[in-house]
Coordinates of C-alpha atoms in Angstrom, one line a residue:
X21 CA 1.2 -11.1 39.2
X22 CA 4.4 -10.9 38.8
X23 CA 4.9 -10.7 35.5
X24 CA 3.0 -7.7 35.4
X25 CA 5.1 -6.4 38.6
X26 CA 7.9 -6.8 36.1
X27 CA 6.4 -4.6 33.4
X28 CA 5.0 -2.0 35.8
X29 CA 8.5 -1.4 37.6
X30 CA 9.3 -1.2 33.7
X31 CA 7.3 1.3 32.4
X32 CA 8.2 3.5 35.8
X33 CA 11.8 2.9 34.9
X34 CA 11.3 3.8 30.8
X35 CA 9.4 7.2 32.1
X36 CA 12.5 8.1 34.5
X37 CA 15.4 6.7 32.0
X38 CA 13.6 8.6 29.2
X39 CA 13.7 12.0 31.6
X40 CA 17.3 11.0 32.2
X41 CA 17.4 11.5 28.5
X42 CA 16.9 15.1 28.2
X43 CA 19.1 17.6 27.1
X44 CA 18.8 19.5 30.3
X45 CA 21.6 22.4 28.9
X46 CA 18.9 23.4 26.3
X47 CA 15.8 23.7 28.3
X48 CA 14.5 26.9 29.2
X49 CA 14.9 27.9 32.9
X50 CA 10.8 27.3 33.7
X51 CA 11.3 23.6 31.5
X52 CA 14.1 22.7 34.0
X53 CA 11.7 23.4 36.8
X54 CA 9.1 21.2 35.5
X55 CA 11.8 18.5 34.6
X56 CA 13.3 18.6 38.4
X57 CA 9.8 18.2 39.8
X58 CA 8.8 15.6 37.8
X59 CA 11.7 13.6 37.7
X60 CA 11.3 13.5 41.5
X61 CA 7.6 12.7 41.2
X62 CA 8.2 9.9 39.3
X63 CA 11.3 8.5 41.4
X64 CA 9.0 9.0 44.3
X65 CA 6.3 6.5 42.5
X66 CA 9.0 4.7 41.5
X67 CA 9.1 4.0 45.3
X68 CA 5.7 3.5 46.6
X69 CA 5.3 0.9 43.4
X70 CA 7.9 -1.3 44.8
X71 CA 6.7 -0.9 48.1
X72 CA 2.9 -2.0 46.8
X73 CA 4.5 -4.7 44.8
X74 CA 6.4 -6.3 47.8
X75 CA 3.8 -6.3 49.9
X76 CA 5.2 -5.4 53.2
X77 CA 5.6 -1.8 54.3
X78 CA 9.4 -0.8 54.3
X79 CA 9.6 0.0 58.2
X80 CA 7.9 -3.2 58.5
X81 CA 10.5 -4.9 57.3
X82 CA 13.6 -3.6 59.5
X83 CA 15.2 -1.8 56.4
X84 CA 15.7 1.5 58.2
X85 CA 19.2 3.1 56.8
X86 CA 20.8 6.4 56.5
X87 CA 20.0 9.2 55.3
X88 CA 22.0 12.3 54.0
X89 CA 19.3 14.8 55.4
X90 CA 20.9 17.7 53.4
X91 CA 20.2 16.2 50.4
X92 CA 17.0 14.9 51.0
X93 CA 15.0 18.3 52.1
X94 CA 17.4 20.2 49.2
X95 CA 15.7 17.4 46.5
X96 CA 12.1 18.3 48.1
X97 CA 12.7 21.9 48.0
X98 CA 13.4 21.6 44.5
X99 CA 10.6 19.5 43.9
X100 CA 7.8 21.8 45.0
X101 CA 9.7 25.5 44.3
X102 CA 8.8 23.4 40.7
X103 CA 5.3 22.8 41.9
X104 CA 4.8 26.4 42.7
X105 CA 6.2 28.0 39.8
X106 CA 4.3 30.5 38.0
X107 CA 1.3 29.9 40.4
X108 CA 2.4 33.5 42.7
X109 CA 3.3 31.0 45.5
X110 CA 6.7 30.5 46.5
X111 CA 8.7 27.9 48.7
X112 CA 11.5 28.9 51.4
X113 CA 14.2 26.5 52.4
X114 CA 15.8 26.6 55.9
X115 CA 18.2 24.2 57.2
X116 CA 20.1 24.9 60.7
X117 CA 23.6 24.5 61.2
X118 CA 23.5 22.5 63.6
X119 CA 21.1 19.6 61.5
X120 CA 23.0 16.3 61.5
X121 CA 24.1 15.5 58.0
X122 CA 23.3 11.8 58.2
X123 CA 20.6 10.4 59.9
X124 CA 18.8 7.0 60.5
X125 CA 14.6 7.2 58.7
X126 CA 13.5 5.7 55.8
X127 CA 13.6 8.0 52.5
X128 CA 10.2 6.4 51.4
X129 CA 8.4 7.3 54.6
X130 CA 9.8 10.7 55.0
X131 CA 9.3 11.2 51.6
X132 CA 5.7 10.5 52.2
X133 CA 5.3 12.5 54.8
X134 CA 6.6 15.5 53.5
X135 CA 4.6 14.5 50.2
X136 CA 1.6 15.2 52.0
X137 CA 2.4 18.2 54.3
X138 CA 4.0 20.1 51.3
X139 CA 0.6 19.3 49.2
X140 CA -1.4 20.1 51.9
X141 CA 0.6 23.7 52.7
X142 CA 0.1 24.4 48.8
X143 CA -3.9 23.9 48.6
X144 CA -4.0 26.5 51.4
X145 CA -1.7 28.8 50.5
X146 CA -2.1 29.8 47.1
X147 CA -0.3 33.0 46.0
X148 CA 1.2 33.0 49.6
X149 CA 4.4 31.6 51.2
X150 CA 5.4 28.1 52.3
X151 CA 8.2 27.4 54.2
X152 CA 10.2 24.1 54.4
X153 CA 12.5 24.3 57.3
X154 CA 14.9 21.7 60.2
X155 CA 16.9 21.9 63.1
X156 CA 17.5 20.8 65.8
X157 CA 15.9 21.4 69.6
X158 CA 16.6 20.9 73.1
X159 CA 17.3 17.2 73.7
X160 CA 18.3 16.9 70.1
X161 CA 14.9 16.0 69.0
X162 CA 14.9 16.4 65.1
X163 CA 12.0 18.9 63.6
X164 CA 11.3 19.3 60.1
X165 CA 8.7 22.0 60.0
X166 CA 6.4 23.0 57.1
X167 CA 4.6 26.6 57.7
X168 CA 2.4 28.4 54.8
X169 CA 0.6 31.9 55.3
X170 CA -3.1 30.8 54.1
X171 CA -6.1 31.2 56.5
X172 CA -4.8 28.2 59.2
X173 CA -7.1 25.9 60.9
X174 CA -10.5 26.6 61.8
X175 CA -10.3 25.8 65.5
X176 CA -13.7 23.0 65.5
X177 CA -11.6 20.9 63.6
X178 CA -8.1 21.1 65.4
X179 CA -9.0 18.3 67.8
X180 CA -9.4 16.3 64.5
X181 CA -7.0 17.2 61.6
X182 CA -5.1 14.2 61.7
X183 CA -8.6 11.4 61.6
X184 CA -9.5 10.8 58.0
X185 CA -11.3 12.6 55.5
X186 CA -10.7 15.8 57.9
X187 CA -10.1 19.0 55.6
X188 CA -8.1 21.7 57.4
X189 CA -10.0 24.5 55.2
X190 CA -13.4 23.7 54.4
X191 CA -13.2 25.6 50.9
X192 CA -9.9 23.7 49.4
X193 CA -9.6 20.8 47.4
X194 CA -8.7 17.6 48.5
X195 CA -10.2 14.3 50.3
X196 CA -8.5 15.0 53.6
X197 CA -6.3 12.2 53.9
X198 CA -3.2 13.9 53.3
X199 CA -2.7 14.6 57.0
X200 CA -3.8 11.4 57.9
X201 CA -1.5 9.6 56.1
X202 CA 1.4 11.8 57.4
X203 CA 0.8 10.9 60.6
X204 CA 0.5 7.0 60.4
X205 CA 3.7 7.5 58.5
X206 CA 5.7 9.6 61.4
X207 CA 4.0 7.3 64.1
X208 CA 5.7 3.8 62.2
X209 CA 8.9 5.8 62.2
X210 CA 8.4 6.7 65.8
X211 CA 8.0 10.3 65.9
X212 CA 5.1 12.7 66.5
X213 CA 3.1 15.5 64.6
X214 CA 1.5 18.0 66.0
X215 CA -0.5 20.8 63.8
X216 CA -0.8 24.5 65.4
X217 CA -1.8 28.0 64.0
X218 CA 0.6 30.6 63.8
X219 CA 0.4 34.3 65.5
X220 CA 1.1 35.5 62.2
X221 CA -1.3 33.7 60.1
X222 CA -1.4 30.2 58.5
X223 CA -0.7 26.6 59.5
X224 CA 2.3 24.7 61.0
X225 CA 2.7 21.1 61.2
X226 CA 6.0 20.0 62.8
X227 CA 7.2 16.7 62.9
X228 CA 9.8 15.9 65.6
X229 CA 11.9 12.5 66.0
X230 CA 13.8 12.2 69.3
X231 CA 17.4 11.0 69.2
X232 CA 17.2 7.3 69.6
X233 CA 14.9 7.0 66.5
X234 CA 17.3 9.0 64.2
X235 CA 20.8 9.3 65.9
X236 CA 23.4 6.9 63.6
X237 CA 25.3 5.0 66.0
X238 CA 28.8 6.2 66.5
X239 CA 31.3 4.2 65.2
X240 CA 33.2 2.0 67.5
X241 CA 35.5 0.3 65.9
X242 CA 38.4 2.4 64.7
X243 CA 39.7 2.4 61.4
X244 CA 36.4 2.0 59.7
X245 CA 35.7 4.2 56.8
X246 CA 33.8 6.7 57.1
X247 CA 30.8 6.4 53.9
X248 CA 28.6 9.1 54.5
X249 CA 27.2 10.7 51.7
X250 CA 27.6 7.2 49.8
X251 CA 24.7 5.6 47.9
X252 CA 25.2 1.6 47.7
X253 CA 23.2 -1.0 45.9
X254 CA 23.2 -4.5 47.2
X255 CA 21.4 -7.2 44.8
X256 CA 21.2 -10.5 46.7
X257 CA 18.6 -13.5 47.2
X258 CA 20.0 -14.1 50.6
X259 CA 17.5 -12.1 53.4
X260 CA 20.4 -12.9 55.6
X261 CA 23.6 -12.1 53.3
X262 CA 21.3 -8.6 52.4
X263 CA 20.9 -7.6 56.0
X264 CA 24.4 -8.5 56.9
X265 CA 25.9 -6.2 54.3
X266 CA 23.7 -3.5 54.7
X267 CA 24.2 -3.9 58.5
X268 CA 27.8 -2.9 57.9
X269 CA 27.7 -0.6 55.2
X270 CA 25.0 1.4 57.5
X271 CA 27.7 1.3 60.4
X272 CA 29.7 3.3 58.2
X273 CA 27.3 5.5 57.3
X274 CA 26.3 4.9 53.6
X275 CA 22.7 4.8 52.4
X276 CA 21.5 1.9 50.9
X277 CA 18.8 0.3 48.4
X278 CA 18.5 -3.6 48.3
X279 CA 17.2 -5.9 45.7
X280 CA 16.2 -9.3 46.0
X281 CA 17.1 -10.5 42.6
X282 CA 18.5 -9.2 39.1
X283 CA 15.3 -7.8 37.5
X284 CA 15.0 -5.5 40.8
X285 CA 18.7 -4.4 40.5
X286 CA 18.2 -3.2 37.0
X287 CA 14.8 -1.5 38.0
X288 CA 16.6 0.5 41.0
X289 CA 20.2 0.8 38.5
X290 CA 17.6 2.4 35.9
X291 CA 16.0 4.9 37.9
X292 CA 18.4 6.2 40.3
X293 CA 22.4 6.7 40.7
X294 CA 24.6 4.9 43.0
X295 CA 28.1 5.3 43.6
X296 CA 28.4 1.4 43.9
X297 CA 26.4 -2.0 43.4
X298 CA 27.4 -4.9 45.1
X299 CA 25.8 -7.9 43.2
X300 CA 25.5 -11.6 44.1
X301 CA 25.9 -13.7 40.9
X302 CA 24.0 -16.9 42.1
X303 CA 20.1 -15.4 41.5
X304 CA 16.7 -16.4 40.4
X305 CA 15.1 -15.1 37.6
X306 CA 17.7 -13.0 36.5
X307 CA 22.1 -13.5 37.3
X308 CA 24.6 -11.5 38.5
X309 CA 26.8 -11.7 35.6
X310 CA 23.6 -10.7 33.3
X311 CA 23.4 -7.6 36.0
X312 CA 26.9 -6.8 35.1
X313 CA 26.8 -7.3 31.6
X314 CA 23.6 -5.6 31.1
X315 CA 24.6 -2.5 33.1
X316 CA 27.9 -2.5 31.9
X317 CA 26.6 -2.1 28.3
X318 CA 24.4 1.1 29.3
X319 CA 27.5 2.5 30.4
X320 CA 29.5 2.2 27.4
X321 CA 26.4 3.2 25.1
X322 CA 26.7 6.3 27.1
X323 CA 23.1 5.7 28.7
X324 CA 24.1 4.9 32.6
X325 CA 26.8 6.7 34.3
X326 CA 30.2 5.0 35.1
X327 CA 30.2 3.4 38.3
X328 CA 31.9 0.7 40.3
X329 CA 30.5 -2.7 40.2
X330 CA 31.4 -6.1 42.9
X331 CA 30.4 -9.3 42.6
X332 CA 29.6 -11.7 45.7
X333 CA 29.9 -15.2 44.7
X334 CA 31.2 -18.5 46.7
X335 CA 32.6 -19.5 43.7
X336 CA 35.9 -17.5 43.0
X337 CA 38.4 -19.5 41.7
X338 CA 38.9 -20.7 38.0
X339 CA 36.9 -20.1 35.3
X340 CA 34.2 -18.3 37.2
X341 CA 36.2 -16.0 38.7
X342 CA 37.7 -15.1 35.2
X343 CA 33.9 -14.9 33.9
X344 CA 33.0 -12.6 36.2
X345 CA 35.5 -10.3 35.9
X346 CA 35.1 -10.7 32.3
X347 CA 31.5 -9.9 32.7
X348 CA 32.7 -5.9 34.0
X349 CA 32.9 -6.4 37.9
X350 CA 35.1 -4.4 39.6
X351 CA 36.2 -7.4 41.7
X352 CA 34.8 -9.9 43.9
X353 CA 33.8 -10.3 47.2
X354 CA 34.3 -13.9 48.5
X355 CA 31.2 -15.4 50.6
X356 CA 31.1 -15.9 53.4
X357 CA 32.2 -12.5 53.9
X358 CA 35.0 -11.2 56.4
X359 CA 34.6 -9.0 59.8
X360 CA 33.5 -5.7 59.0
X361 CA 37.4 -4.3 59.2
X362 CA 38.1 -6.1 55.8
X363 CA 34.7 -5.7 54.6
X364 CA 35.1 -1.7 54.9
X365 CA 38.4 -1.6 53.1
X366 CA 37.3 -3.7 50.1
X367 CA 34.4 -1.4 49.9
X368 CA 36.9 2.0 50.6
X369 CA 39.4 0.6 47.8
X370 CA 36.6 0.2 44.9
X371 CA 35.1 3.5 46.2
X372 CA 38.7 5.0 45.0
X373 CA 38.6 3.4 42.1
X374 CA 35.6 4.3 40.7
X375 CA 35.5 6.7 37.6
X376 CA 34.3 10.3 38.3
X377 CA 30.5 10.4 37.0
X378 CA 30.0 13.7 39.3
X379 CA 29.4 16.2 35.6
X380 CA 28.2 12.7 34.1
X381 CA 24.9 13.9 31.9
X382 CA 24.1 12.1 28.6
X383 CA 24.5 15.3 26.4
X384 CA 28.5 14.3 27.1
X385 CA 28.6 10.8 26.8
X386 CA 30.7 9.5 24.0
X387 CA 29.6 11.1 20.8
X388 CA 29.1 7.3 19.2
X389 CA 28.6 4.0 21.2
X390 CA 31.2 1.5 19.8
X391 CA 29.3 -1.5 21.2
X392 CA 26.2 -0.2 19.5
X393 CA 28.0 0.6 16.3
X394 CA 29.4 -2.8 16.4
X395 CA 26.5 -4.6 17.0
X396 CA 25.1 -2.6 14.0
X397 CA 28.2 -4.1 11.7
X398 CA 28.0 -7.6 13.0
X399 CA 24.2 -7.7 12.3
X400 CA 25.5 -6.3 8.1
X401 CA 28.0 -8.6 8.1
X402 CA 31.7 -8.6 6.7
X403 CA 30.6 -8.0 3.3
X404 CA 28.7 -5.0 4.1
X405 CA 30.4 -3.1 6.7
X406 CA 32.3 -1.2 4.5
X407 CA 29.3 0.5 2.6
X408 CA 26.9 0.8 5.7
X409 CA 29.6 2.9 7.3
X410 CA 30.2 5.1 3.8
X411 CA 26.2 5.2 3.7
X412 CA 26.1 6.7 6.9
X413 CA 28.7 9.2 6.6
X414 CA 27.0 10.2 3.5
X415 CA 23.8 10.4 5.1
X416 CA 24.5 12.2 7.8
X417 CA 26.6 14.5 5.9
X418 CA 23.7 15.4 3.7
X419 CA 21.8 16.3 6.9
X420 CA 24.1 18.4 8.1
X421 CA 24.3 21.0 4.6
X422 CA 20.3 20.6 4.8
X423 CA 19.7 21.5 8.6
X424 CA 22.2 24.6 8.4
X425 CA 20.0 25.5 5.5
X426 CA 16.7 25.0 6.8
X427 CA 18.3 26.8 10.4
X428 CA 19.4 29.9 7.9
X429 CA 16.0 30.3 6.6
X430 CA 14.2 29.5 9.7
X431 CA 11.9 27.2 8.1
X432 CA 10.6 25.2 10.7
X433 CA 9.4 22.2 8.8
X434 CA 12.5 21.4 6.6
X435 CA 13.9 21.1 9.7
X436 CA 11.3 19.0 11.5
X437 CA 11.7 16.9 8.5
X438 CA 15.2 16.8 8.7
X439 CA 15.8 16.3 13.0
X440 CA 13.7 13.2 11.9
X441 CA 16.4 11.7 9.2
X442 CA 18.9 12.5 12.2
X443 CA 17.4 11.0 14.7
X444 CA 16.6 8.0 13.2
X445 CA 20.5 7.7 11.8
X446 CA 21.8 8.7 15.4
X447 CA 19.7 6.4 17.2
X448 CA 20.6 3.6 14.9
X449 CA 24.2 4.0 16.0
X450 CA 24.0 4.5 19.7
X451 CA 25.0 8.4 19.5
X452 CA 23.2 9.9 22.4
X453 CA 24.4 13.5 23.3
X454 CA 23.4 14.1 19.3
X455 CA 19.9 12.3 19.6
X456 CA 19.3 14.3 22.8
X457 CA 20.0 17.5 21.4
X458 CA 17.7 16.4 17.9
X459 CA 14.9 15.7 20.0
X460 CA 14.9 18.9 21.6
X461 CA 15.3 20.5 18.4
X462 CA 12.5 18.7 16.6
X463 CA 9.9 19.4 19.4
X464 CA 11.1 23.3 19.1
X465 CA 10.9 23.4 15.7
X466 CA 7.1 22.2 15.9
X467 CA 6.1 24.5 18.6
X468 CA 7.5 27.7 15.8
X469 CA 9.6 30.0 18.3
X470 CA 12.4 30.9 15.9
X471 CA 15.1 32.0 18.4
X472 CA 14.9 29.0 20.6
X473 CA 15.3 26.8 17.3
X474 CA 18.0 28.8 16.1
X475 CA 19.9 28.0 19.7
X476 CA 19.0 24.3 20.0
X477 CA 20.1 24.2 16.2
X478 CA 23.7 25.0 17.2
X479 CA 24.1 22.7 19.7
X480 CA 22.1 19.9 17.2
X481 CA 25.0 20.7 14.6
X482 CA 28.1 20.7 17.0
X483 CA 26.9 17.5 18.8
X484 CA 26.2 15.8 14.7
X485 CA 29.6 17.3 14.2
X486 CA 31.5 15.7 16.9
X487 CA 29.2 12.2 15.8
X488 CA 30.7 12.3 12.0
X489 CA 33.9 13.1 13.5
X490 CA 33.8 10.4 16.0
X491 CA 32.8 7.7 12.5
X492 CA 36.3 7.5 10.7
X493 CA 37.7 5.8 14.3
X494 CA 34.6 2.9 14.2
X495 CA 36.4 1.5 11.8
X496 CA 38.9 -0.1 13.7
X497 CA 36.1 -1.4 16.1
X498 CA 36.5 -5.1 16.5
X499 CA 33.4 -7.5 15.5
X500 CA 30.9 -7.3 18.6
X501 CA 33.7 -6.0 20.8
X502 CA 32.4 -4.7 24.3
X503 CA 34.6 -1.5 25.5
X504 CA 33.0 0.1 29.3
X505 CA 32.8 3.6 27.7

């Protein structure tokens, strides 16, 4: 079991990474819809998978953290305005200003919730109006509302709508668990939902959480940073060591994802973006310093985005310490760890060191991975290096005069034929903003439209410029040196 846990959190992170991938610059404004709604889809299964996996339901386990509500409805808005698109239905965002920017409920269970309202508002309301909106009311209870315009309720099965296998129209699709779910959901957080029919026309389920279940406690020690808005990961075997730090980060007010061991921190490092991972280095199954290596190579390849990286060890001193820093950490915590006052500026100080990843998107990663160009060298050897690297300027030089050509003449299939050569030779060496940009142009180019080749061609021939500009400097690369990129 889990070994195929391991290759199902896999697969969910290849379909995610490969998303991740895309050239988003070059798609067409309704292929960026799509991509937005199902990259969240698939974060979202991403999710529930670890969830089934563990065994234990999230809430269950005490793991309720913050939240940057503003963020989280504006990522679900986005989500199903992609949903909608080109159907004649449309989704409305409304967010009040006086909605708490942080607040303490699970992501996965409001995600759920909202999954299923927002599916069930778009079954009823086709070619109508849904409307996503939060504030707050008297007694600062928190409501998050979702309203659509179809035919509402019929009023025999009102009493009901929340029991399973209870349709709200008796003509839409669906099994009619949706609601049901929704409601077990906001019940475990410790809200309530009530479902009503509007004067107007349509359905309105409103969720409302009153202030003890979502208010973040105030801080009450001064001089702690203040972390909202900051996403954390903290990899540790420890139950206790991974409640104690996310205890304190949450007192602060950053979100936070925990994994019990390194396979787990690579699964959550692959699929979403932190700001920083704090990573225990004594773990089954899979190290810290493996973690650090591992994630540390993605980065220079140009695959992950820069990021800071801490290590938690009890061993510090000596070689260990010098191995782990070696290894790409940031720096290292020392267990047992300090009060939270030194805790919070560790974590404040490799917050402000940490390289700007806010424009990071793969299409402007390096033009050429040196670690995979080495690698590519070492595995040639010293009496070969010298003519793989002539071979592949020649190469890719010969694409370039035969893709402007084929681009000229618009002949699709000399330059399907020839995005294949390039993607091949750009793979081989780690140079992703030019794969990206080749893959987009070779699924164009076999679709025909000849003005959206032409367009992807130019950025496929600037990004393979920049790559055979960027080969002249790999010569100086060291044998299997490791740069963070």
């Amino acid at each position: 079991m889990q070994l195929l846990a391991h290759d199902i959190r896999s697969a969910v992170s290849d379909v995610i990474g490969g998303l991740r991938l895309m050239n988003r610059e070059t798609l067409p404004e309704a292929a960026l819809v799509q991509h937005e709604r199902v990259q969240a889809a698939s974060e979202l299964l991403a999710r529930l998978v670890e969830e089934l996996l563990g065994g234990t339901p999230r809430v269950a386990r005490g793991h309720v953290g913050n939240l940057d509500l503003h963020r989280f409805l504006t990522d679900e808005f986005r989500r199903w305005h992609g949903a909608t698109h080109g159907s004649g239905t449309w989704v409305t965002l409304e967010l009040a200003p006086n909605l708490p920017r942080v607040v303490r409920l699970d992501l996965l269970s409001l995600r759920r919730v909202l999954a299923n309202l927002m599916g069930n508002a778009l079954r009823h309301a086709e070619g109508g109006q849904i409307r996503l909106a939060a504030d707050l009311t008297d007694g600062d209870h928190l409501r998050i509302c979702v309203s659509d315009d179809g035919p509402g309720i019929p009023a025999d099965l009102m009493p009901r709508i929340f029991e399973p296998a209870t349709r709200g129209s008796r003509s839409a699709a669906g099994t009619g668990m949706g609601l049901h779910i929704a409601a077990a959901q906001v019940s475990d957080m410790g809200g309530e939902i009530k479902a009503a029919n509007r004067e107007t026309g349509g359905a309105q389920l409103t969720v409302r959480f009153p202030r003890e279940v979502w208010k973040r406690p105030g801080q009450s020690i001064a001089g702690l940073p203040d972390l909202r808005g900051v996403r954390v990961l903290v990899a540790d075997d420890s139950g206790t060591n991974r409640t104690l730090v996310n205890a304190m980060l949450t007192r602060m007010g950053a979100e936070c994802e925990l994994a019990v061991d390194g396979i787990e921190a690579l699964n959550w490092l692959a699929r979403e973006r932190f700001d920083l991972a704090i990573v225990d280095i004594e773990m089954p199954a899979l190290g810290g310093l493996e973690v650090l290596r591992s994630e540390r190579l993605r980065q220079a390849r140009g695959i992950a985005p820069p990021m800071s990286m801490v290590a938690m060890t009890a061993y510090v001193l000596g070689d260990n310490g010098e191995a782990i820093l070696e290894a790409g950490a940031d720096g290292i915590l020392a267990k047992p760890l300090d009060g939270i006052e030194s805790f919070g500026r560790a974590i404040r100080h490799y917050l402000d060191i940490r390289p700007d990843a806010s424009d990071w998107t793969p299409d402007r990663a390096p033009a050429l991975s040196a670690i995979t160009l080495a690698e590519l060298m070492q595995a040639a050897g010293p009496d070969h290096q010298d003519q793989l690297l002539a071979r592949l300027r020649e190469d890719l030089a010969r694409v370039e005069i035969d893709l402007e050509q084929a681009l000229e003449g618009d002949d699709a299939l000399e330059v399907e034929a020839q995005t294949h050569i390039l993607l091949s030779l750009s793979t081989a060496v780690g140079a992703l903003p030019t794969e990206a940009a080749t893959r987009r142009l070779n699924e164009i180019a076999r679709a025909r439209p000849v003005g959206a080749m032409r367009n992807a061609g130019r950025v496929c021939l600037a990004r393979l410029a920049e790559l055979r500009r960027a080969l002249p400097r790999a010569d100086l690369l060291h044998e299997g040196g490791e740069g963070r990129g």
